[in-house]
């Protein structure tokens, strides 16, 4: 095999590897965008219940889904290579969320998990007023993370 | 107020209502597409664990997320008005899934919920071989629904 042939094969493999990495990154970005969309849907359902007619079963299902996603390990969806680029839409993640030395990340993620676990507990009691208070606490943790780590002009 | 003015206001309101309905439909379609993306991510994580190194904690988190979504009431995301159109991408749902008299829908959804509940139980035991078997059963319920209700040329 000639050197030129080897070089061409090597270039082809590099292109294929880059393309695979890009596809994988797009998939991870789509997944995290999808996860937040599903969380927002469930937050909205609970909000509709505490502001209107309260269906304990629906609230508990929604709170359980939020809890499971909050504890699922969404951090894995911010793998290296996913700092920029398209998922379903251009990522709205700020560069700061990819800094392994940023202690704020563990803090906001921990608070989200803590309040989501508490919301699931409160939802199980069926106490509408208590659910309303706890939903507010959860939403504060969403806002805290968005304030620090989401570009407001990018998401939709 | 003249009749012509009233007619114009009325037309404006109708356009606004139609636009709101379309936005709401797009949001529901995005949410269901996001939910399946998140389910697929978690199925993929469990598959990687049963095919390679097994991390009980990761498998349990993933199985819990699938279970919570399977029981969240995803059927609400197939509300009237969402039969066609764009979410993150063109919906891949077949018209059959919007037929309230189609008994197959409850059957496939029920099987998905049943196997997802069982997968979460098996995941809690940490038995790799049993998780592999149960994941296969869950995937069968995914396939059964896709075969009947998903247009294979539309999804991505």
PDB file of N, CA and C in Angstrom, chain B residues 36 78 91-99 102-109 141-152:
ATOM      1  N   UNK B  36     -39.592  11.127  24.916  1.00  0.00           N
ATOM      2  CA  UNK B  36     -39.085   9.889  24.316  1.00  0.00           C
ATOM      3  C   UNK B  36     -37.565   9.936  24.159  1.00  0.00           C
ATOM      4  N   UNK B  78     -50.863  14.009  23.744  1.00  0.00           N
ATOM      5  CA  UNK B  78     -51.486  13.730  22.449  1.00  0.00           C
ATOM      6  C   UNK B  78     -52.876  14.360  22.376  1.00  0.00           C
ATOM      7  N   UNK B  91     -43.975  15.858  13.620  1.00  0.00           N
ATOM      8  CA  UNK B  91     -44.397  14.728  14.447  1.00  0.00           C
ATOM      9  C   UNK B  91     -44.386  13.430  13.637  1.00  0.00           C
ATOM     10  N   UNK B  92     -43.970  12.347  14.296  1.00  0.00           N
ATOM     11  CA  UNK B  92     -43.927  11.038  13.657  1.00  0.00           C
ATOM     12  C   UNK B  92     -45.124  10.189  14.081  1.00  0.00           C
ATOM     13  N   UNK B  93     -46.044  10.808  14.821  1.00  0.00           N
ATOM     14  CA  UNK B  93     -47.211  10.054  15.298  1.00  0.00           C
ATOM     15  C   UNK B  93     -48.155   9.739  14.136  1.00  0.00           C
ATOM     16  N   UNK B  94     -48.591   8.495  14.071  1.00  0.00           N
ATOM     17  CA  UNK B  94     -49.577   8.114  13.057  1.00  0.00           C
ATOM     18  C   UNK B  94     -50.964   8.583  13.499  1.00  0.00           C
ATOM     19  N   UNK B  95     -51.861   8.837  12.533  1.00  0.00           N
ATOM     20  CA  UNK B  95     -53.224   9.279  12.884  1.00  0.00           C
ATOM     21  C   UNK B  95     -53.916   8.319  13.861  1.00  0.00           C
ATOM     22  N   UNK B  96     -53.580   7.037  13.792  1.00  0.00           N
ATOM     23  CA  UNK B  96     -54.246   6.016  14.610  1.00  0.00           C
ATOM     24  C   UNK B  96     -54.147   6.285  16.116  1.00  0.00           C
ATOM     25  N   UNK B  97     -53.068   6.975  16.534  1.00  0.00           N
ATOM     26  CA  UNK B  97     -52.864   7.174  17.973  1.00  0.00           C
ATOM     27  C   UNK B  97     -53.827   8.228  18.530  1.00  0.00           C
ATOM     28  N   UNK B  98     -54.499   8.967  17.638  1.00  0.00           N
ATOM     29  CA  UNK B  98     -55.433  10.014  18.087  1.00  0.00           C
ATOM     30  C   UNK B  98     -56.882   9.536  18.033  1.00  0.00           C
ATOM     31  N   UNK B  99     -57.063   8.271  17.714  1.00  0.00           N
ATOM     32  CA  UNK B  99     -58.415   7.712  17.635  1.00  0.00           C
ATOM     33  C   UNK B  99     -58.852   7.235  19.027  1.00  0.00           C
ATOM     34  N   UNK B 102     -59.550   3.556  19.632  1.00  0.00           N
ATOM     35  CA  UNK B 102     -58.518   2.551  19.362  1.00  0.00           C
ATOM     36  C   UNK B 102     -58.043   1.916  20.676  1.00  0.00           C
ATOM     37  N   UNK B 103     -58.447   0.677  20.889  1.00  0.00           N
ATOM     38  CA  UNK B 103     -58.136  -0.001  22.154  1.00  0.00           C
ATOM     39  C   UNK B 103     -56.667  -0.387  22.281  1.00  0.00           C
ATOM     40  N   UNK B 104     -55.982  -0.456  21.142  1.00  0.00           N
ATOM     41  CA  UNK B 104     -54.559  -0.827  21.123  1.00  0.00           C
ATOM     42  C   UNK B 104     -53.704   0.179  21.902  1.00  0.00           C
ATOM     43  N   UNK B 105     -54.150   1.445  21.920  1.00  0.00           N
ATOM     44  CA  UNK B 105     -53.359   2.495  22.586  1.00  0.00           C
ATOM     45  C   UNK B 105     -53.210   2.206  24.081  1.00  0.00           C
ATOM     46  N   UNK B 106     -54.334   1.939  24.735  1.00  0.00           N
ATOM     47  CA  UNK B 106     -54.284   1.633  26.161  1.00  0.00           C
ATOM     48  C   UNK B 106     -53.466   0.392  26.432  1.00  0.00           C
ATOM     49  N   UNK B 107     -53.540  -0.544  25.489  1.00  0.00           N
ATOM     50  CA  UNK B 107     -52.806  -1.810  25.627  1.00  0.00           C
ATOM     51  C   UNK B 107     -51.298  -1.571  25.578  1.00  0.00           C
ATOM     52  N   UNK B 108     -50.822  -0.853  24.540  1.00  0.00           N
ATOM     53  CA  UNK B 108     -49.371  -0.631  24.423  1.00  0.00           C
ATOM     54  C   UNK B 108     -48.865   0.267  25.561  1.00  0.00           C
ATOM     55  N   UNK B 109     -49.653   1.271  25.933  1.00  0.00           N
ATOM     56  CA  UNK B 109     -49.239   2.161  27.028  1.00  0.00           C
ATOM     57  C   UNK B 109     -49.200   1.385  28.343  1.00  0.00           C
ATOM     58  N   UNK B 141     -41.894  -3.534  24.313  1.00  0.00           N
ATOM     59  CA  UNK B 141     -43.086  -2.677  24.387  1.00  0.00           C
ATOM     60  C   UNK B 141     -42.855  -1.369  23.619  1.00  0.00           C
ATOM     61  N   UNK B 142     -41.614  -0.889  23.591  1.00  0.00           N
ATOM     62  CA  UNK B 142     -41.294   0.290  22.769  1.00  0.00           C
ATOM     63  C   UNK B 142     -41.560  -0.044  21.306  1.00  0.00           C
ATOM     64  N   UNK B 143     -40.999  -1.203  20.881  1.00  0.00           N
ATOM     65  CA  UNK B 143     -41.112  -1.619  19.484  1.00  0.00           C
ATOM     66  C   UNK B 143     -42.573  -1.823  19.074  1.00  0.00           C
ATOM     67  N   UNK B 144     -43.338  -2.434  19.969  1.00  0.00           N
ATOM     68  CA  UNK B 144     -44.750  -2.712  19.654  1.00  0.00           C
ATOM     69  C   UNK B 144     -45.490  -1.405  19.370  1.00  0.00           C
ATOM     70  N   UNK B 145     -45.199  -0.379  20.175  1.00  0.00           N
ATOM     71  CA  UNK B 145     -45.872   0.909  19.980  1.00  0.00           C
ATOM     72  C   UNK B 145     -45.372   1.583  18.699  1.00  0.00           C
ATOM     73  N   UNK B 146     -44.073   1.549  18.475  1.00  0.00           N
ATOM     74  CA  UNK B 146     -43.510   2.159  17.256  1.00  0.00           C
ATOM     75  C   UNK B 146     -44.090   1.496  16.007  1.00  0.00           C
ATOM     76  N   UNK B 147     -44.199   0.153  16.048  1.00  0.00           N
ATOM     77  CA  UNK B 147     -44.725  -0.572  14.891  1.00  0.00           C
ATOM     78  C   UNK B 147     -46.121  -0.085  14.521  1.00  0.00           C
ATOM     79  N   UNK B 148     -46.929   0.161  15.536  1.00  0.00           N
ATOM     80  CA  UNK B 148     -48.320   0.528  15.265  1.00  0.00           C
ATOM     81  C   UNK B 148     -48.548   2.028  15.105  1.00  0.00           C
ATOM     82  N   UNK B 149     -47.762   2.830  15.826  1.00  0.00           N
ATOM     83  CA  UNK B 149     -48.132   4.241  15.942  1.00  0.00           C
ATOM     84  C   UNK B 149     -47.080   5.253  15.519  1.00  0.00           C
ATOM     85  N   UNK B 150     -45.933   4.798  15.036  1.00  0.00           N
ATOM     86  CA  UNK B 150     -44.904   5.738  14.619  1.00  0.00           C
ATOM     87  C   UNK B 150     -44.564   5.581  13.146  1.00  0.00           C
ATOM     88  N   UNK B 151     -44.553   6.709  12.441  1.00  0.00           N
ATOM     89  CA  UNK B 151     -44.133   6.702  11.042  1.00  0.00           C
ATOM     90  C   UNK B 151     -42.617   6.625  11.001  1.00  0.00           C
ATOM     91  N   UNK B 152     -42.119   5.533  10.445  1.00  0.00           N
ATOM     92  CA  UNK B 152     -40.676   5.287  10.505  1.00  0.00           C
ATOM     93  C   UNK B 152     -39.866   6.311   9.704  1.00  0.00           C
TER      94      UNK B 152
END
